PDB file of C-alpha atoms in Angstrom:
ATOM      1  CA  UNK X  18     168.875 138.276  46.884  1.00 46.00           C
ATOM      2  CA  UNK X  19     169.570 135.323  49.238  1.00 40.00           C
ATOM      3  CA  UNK X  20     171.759 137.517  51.525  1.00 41.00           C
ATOM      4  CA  UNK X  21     169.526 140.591  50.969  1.00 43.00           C
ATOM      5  CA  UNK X  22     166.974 137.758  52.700  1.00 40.00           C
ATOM      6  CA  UNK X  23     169.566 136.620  55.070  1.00 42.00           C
ATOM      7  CA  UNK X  24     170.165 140.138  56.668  1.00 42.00           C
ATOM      8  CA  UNK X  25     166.731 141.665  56.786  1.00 46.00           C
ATOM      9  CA  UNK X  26     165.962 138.161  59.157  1.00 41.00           C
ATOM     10  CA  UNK X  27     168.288 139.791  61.350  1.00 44.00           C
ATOM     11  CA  UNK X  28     166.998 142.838  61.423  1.00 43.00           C
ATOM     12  CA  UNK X  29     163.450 141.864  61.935  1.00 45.00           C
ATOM     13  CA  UNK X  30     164.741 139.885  64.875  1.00 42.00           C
ATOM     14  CA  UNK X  31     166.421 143.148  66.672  1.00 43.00           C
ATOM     15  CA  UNK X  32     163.210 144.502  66.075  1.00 42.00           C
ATOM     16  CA  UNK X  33     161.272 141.740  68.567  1.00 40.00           C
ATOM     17  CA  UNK X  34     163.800 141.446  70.982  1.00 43.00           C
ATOM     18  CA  UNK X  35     162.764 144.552  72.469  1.00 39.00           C
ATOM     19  CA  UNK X  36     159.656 142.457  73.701  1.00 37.00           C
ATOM     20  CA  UNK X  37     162.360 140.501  75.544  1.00 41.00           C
ATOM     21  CA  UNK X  38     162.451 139.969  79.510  1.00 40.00           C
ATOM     22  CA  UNK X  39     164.032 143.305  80.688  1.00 39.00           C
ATOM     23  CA  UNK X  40     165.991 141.634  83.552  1.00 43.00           C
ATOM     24  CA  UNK X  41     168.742 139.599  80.990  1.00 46.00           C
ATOM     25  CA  UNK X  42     172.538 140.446  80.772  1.00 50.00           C
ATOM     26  CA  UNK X  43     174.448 139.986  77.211  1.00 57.00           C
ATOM     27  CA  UNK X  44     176.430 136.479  76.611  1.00 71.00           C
ATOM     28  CA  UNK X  45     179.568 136.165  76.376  1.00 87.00           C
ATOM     29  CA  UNK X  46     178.575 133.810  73.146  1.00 92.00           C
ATOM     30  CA  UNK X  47     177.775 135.437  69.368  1.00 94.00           C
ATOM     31  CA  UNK X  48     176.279 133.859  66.431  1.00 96.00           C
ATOM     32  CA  UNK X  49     176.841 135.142  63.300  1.00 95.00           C
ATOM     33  CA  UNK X  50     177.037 135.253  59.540  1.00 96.00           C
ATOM     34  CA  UNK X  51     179.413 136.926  56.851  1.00 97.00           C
ATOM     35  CA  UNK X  52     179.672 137.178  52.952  1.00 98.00           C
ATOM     36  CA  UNK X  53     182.855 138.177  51.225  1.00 97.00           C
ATOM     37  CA  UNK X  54     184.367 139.192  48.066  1.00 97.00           C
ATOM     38  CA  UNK X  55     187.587 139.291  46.645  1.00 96.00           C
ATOM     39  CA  UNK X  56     190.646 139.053  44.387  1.00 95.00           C
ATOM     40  CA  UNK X  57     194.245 138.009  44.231  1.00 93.00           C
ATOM     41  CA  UNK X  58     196.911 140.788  44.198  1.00 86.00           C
ATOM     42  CA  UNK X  59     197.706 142.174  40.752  1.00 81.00           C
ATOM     43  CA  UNK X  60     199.809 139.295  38.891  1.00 84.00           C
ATOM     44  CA  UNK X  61     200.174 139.142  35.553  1.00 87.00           C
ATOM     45  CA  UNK X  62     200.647 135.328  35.502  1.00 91.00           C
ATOM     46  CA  UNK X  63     197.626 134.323  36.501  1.00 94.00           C
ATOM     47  CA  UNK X  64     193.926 135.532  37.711  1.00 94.00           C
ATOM     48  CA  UNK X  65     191.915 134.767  40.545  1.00 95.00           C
ATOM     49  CA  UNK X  66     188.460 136.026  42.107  1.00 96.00           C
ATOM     50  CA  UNK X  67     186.599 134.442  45.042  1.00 96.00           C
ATOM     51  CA  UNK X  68     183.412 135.096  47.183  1.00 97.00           C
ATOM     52  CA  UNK X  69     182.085 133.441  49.683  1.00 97.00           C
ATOM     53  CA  UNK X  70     180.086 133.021  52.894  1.00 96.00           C
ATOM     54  CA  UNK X  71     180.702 131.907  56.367  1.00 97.00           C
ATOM     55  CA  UNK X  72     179.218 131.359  60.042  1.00 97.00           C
ATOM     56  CA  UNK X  73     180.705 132.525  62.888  1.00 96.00           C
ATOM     57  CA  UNK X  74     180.830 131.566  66.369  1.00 96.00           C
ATOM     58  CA  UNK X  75     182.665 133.935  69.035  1.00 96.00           C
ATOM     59  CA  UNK X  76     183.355 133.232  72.662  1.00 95.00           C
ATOM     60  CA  UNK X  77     184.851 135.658  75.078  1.00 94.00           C
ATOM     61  CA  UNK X  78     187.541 133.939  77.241  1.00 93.00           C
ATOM     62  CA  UNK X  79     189.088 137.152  78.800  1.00 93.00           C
ATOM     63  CA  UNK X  80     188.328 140.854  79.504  1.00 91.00           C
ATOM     64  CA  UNK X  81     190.264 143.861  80.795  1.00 90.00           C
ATOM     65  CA  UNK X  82     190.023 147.199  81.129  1.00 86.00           C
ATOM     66  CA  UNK X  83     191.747 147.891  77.963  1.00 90.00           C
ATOM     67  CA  UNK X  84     191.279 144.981  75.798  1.00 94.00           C
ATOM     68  CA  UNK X  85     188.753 141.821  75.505  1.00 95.00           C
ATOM     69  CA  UNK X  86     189.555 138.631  73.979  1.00 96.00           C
ATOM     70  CA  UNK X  87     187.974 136.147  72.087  1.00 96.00           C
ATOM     71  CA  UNK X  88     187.914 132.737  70.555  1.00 97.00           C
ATOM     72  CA  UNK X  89     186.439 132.510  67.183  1.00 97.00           C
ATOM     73  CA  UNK X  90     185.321 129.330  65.299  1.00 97.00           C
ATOM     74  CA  UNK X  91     184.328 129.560  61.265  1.00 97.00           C
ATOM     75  CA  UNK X  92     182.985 127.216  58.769  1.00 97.00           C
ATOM     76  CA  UNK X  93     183.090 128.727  55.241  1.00 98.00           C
ATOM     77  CA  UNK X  94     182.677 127.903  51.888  1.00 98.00           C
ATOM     78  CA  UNK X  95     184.743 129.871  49.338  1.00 97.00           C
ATOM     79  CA  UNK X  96     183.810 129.831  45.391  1.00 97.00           C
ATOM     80  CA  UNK X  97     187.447 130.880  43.543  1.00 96.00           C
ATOM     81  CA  UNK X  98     187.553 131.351  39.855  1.00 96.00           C
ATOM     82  CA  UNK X  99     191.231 131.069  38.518  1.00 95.00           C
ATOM     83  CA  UNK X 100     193.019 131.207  35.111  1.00 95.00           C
ATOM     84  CA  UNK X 101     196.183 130.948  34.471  1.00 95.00           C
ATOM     85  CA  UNK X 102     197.435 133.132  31.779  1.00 93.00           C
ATOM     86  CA  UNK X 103     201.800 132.345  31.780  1.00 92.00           C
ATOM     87  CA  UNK X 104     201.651 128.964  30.568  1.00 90.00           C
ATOM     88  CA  UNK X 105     205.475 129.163  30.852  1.00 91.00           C
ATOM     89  CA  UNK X 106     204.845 128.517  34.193  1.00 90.00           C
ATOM     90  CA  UNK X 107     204.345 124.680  33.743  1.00 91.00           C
ATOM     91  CA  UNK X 108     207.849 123.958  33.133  1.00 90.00           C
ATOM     92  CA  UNK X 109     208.871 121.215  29.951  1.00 91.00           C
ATOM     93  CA  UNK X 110     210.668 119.099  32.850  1.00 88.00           C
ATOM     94  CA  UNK X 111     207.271 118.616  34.486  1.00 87.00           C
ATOM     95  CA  UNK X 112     204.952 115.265  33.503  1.00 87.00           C
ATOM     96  CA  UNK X 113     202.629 115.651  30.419  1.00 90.00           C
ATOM     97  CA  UNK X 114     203.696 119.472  30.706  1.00 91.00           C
ATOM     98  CA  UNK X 115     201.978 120.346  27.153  1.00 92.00           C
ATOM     99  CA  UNK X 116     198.346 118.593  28.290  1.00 93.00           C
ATOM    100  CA  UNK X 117     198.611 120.276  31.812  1.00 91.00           C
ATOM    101  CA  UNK X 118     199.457 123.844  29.906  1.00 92.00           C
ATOM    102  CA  UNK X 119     196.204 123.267  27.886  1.00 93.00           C
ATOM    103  CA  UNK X 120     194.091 122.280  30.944  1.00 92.00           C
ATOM    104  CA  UNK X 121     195.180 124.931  33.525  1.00 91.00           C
ATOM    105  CA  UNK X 122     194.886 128.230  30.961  1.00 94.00           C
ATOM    106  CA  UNK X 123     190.974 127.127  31.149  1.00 95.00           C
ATOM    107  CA  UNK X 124     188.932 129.226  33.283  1.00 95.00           C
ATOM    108  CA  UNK X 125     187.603 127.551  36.128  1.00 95.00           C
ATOM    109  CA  UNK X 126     185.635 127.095  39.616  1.00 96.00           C
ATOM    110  CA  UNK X 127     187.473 126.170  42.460  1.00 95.00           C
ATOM    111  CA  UNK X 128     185.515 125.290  45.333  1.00 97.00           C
ATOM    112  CA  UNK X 129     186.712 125.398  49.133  1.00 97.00           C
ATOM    113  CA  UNK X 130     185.346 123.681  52.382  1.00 98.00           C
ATOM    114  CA  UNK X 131     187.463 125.463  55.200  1.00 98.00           C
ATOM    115  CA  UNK X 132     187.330 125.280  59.307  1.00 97.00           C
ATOM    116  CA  UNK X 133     189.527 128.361  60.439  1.00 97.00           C
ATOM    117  CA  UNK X 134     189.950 128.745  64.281  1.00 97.00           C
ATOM    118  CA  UNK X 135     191.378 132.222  65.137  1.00 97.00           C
ATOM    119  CA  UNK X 136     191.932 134.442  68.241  1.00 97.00           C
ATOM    120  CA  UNK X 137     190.147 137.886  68.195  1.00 97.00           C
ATOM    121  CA  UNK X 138     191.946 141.113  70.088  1.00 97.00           C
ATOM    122  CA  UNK X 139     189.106 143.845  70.674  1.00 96.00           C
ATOM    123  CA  UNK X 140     189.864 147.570  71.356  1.00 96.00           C
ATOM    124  CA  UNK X 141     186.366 149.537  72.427  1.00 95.00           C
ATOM    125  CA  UNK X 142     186.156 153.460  71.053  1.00 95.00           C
ATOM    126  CA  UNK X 143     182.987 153.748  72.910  1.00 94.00           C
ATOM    127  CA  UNK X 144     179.902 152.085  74.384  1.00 90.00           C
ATOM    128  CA  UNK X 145     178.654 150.559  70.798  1.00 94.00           C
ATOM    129  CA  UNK X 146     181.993 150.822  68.643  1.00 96.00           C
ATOM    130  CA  UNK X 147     184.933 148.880  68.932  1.00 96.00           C
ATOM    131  CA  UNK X 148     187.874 147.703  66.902  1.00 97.00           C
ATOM    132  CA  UNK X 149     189.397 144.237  66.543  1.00 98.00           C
ATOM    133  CA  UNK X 150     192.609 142.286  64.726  1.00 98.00           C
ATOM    134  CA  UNK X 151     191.591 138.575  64.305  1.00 98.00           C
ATOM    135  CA  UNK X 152     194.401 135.670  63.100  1.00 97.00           C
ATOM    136  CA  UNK X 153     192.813 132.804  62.051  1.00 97.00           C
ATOM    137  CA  UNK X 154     194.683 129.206  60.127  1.00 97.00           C
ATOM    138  CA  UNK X 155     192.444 125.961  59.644  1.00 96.00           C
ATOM    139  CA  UNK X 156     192.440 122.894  57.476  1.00 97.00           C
ATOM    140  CA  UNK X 157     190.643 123.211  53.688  1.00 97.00           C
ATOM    141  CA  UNK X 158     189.346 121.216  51.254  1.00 97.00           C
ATOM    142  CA  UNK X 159     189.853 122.669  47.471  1.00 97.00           C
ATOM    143  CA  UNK X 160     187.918 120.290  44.763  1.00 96.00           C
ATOM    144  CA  UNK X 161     190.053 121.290  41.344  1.00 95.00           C
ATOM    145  CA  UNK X 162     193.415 121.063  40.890  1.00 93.00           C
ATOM    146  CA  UNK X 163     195.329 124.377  39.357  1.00 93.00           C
ATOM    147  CA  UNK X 164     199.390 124.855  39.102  1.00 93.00           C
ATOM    148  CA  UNK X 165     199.360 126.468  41.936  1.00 93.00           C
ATOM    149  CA  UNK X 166     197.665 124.578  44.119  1.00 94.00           C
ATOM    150  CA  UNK X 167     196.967 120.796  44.178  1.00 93.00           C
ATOM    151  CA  UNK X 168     193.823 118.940  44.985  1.00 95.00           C
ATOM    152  CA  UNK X 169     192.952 118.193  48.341  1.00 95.00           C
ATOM    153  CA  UNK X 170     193.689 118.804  51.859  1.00 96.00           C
ATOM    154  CA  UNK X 171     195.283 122.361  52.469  1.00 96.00           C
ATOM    155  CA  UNK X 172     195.537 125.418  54.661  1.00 96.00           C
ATOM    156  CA  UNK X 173     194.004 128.897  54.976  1.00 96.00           C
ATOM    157  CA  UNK X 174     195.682 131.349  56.897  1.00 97.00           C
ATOM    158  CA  UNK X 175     193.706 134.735  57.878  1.00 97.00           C
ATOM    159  CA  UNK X 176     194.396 138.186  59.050  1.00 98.00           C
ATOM    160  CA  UNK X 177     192.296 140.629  59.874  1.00 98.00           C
ATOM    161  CA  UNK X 178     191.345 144.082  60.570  1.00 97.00           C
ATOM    162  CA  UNK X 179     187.763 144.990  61.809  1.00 97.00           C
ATOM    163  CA  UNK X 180     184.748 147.104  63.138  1.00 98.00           C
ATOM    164  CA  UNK X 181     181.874 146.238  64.600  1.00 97.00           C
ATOM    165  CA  UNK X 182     178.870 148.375  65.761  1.00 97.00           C
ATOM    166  CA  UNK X 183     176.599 147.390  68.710  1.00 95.00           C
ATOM    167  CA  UNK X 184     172.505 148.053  67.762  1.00 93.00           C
ATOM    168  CA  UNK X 185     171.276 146.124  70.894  1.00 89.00           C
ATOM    169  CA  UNK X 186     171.320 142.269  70.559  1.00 91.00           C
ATOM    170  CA  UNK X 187     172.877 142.682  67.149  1.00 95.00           C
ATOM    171  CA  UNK X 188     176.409 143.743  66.101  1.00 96.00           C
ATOM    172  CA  UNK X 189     177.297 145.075  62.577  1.00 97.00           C
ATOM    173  CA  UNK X 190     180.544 143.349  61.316  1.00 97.00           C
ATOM    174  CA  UNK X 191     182.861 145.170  58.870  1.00 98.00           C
ATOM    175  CA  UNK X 192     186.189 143.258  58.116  1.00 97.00           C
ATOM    176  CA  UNK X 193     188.939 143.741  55.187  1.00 97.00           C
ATOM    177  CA  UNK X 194     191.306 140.758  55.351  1.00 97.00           C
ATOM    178  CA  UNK X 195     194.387 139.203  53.791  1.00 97.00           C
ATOM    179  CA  UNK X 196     193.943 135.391  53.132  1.00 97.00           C
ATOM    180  CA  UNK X 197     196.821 132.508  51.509  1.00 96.00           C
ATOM    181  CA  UNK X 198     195.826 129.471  50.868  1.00 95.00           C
ATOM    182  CA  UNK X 199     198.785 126.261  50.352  1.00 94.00           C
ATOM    183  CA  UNK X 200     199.016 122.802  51.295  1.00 93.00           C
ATOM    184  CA  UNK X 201     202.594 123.415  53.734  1.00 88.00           C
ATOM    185  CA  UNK X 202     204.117 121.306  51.086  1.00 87.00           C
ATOM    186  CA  UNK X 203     202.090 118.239  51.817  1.00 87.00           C
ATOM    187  CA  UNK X 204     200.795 118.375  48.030  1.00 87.00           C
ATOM    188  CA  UNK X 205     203.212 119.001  44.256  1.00 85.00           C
ATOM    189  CA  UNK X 206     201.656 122.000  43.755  1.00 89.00           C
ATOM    190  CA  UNK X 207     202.106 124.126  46.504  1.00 91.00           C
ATOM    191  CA  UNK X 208     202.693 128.221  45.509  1.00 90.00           C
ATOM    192  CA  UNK X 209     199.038 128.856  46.815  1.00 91.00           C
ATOM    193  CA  UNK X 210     196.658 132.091  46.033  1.00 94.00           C
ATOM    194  CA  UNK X 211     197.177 135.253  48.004  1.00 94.00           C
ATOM    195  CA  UNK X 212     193.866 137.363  48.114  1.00 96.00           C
ATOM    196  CA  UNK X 213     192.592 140.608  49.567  1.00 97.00           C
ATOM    197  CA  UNK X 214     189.019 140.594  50.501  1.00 98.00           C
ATOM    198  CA  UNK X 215     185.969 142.514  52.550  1.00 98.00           C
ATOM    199  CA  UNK X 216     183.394 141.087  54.679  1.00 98.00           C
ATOM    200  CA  UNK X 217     180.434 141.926  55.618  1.00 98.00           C
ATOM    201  CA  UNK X 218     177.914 140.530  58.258  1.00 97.00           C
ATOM    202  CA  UNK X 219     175.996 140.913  61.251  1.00 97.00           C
ATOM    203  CA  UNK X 220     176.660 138.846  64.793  1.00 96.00           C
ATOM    204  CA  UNK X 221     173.335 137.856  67.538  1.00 95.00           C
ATOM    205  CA  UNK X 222     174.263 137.903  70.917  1.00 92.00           C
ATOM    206  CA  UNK X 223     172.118 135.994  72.846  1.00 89.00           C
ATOM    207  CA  UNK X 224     170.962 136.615  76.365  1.00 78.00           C
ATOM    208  CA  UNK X 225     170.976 135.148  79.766  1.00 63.00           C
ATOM    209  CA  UNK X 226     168.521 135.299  82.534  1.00 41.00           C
ATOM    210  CA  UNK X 227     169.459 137.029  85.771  1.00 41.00           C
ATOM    211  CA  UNK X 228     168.333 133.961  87.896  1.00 40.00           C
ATOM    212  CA  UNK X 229     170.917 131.802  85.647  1.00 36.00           C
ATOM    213  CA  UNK X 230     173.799 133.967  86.510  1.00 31.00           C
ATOM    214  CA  UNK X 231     173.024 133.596  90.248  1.00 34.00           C
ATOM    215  CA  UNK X 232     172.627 129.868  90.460  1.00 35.00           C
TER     216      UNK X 232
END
């Protein structure tokens, strides 16, 4: 319901910026919000589902004839629930390996705090459709500790394939994506989750006067 909320705000705010001042040019700045869904790869080891939501904030640094570029900065949080289902793989040489086995074959919530920075390369197809690849890493928080992954500071690494459609001051975002999460070795546990997901969202371009462009 909340992003059924979240969305229809949008909408309703394409809808009054027709009442906008006709003599404004686009920004090269977007705002925007995306929810997600997804799951690790099939593994018989272990299970793992996540969803989440994020903001986004775009900003075009180049543009050719061919190809625009962009800068893209997003704060997410990610809500994971993992299993693991091989206790074999807590090995007896590991440190109270029989009470870990117990706790990690619990189900439970893993919750992530991320900041990925990525670069976005956009192809147009015509006037209001385009298509983009977008590489994004940052630094993570994750608040429960698994066998795979430890505790604490880690990475997320993103890549992504996407489609957006322009409907005026508004852009419909559609975005499968391949995400790993690990801690570069920083942490014990370090094999990570490797998950396939698909976003969905909508991005606000805001516009600028004429008379701003000219000063």
């Amino acid at each position: 319901m909340m992003y059924n909320k979240i969305i229809g705000f949008f909408f309703c705010a394409y809808a009054l910026s027709f009442a906008c001042n006709a003599q404004q040019t686009p920004s090269d700045i977007k705002l925007g919000f995306l929810v997600g869904f997804g799951s690790e790869f099939k593994n018989r080891n272990y299970t793992y589902s996540n969803q989440y939501f994020k903001f986004q904030f775009v900003k075009t640094v180049k543009s050719t004839n061919r190809f625009s570029y962009d800068l893209v900065l997003q704060p997410e949080f990610n809500s994971g629930t993992h299993q693991l289902l091989n206790l074999y793989f807590v090995k007896p040489d590991e440190e109270n390996y029989i009470e870990k086995r117990e706790r990690y074959t619990k189900l439970k919530t893993c919750n992530e705090y991320i900041l990925n920075i990525g670069l976005l390369m956009r192809y147009p197809l015509s006037k209001k459709l385009s298509l983009y690849v977008l590489g994004s890493v940052g630094p993570m928080y994750i608040d429960t500790a698994t066998e795979r992954l430890s505790k604490g500071f880690a990475f997320a690494d993103v890549l992504a394939l996407g489609v957006n459609y322009e409907m005026g001051q508004f852009i419909l975002d559609f975005r499968p994506n391949l995400r790993h999460t690990s801690n570069a070795g920083l942490q014990d546990n370090n094999a990570g989750f490797n998950t396939s997901n698909i976003e969905i969202g909508v991005l606000f371009v805001p516009k600028k006067s004429v008379k701003s462009i000219l000063k």
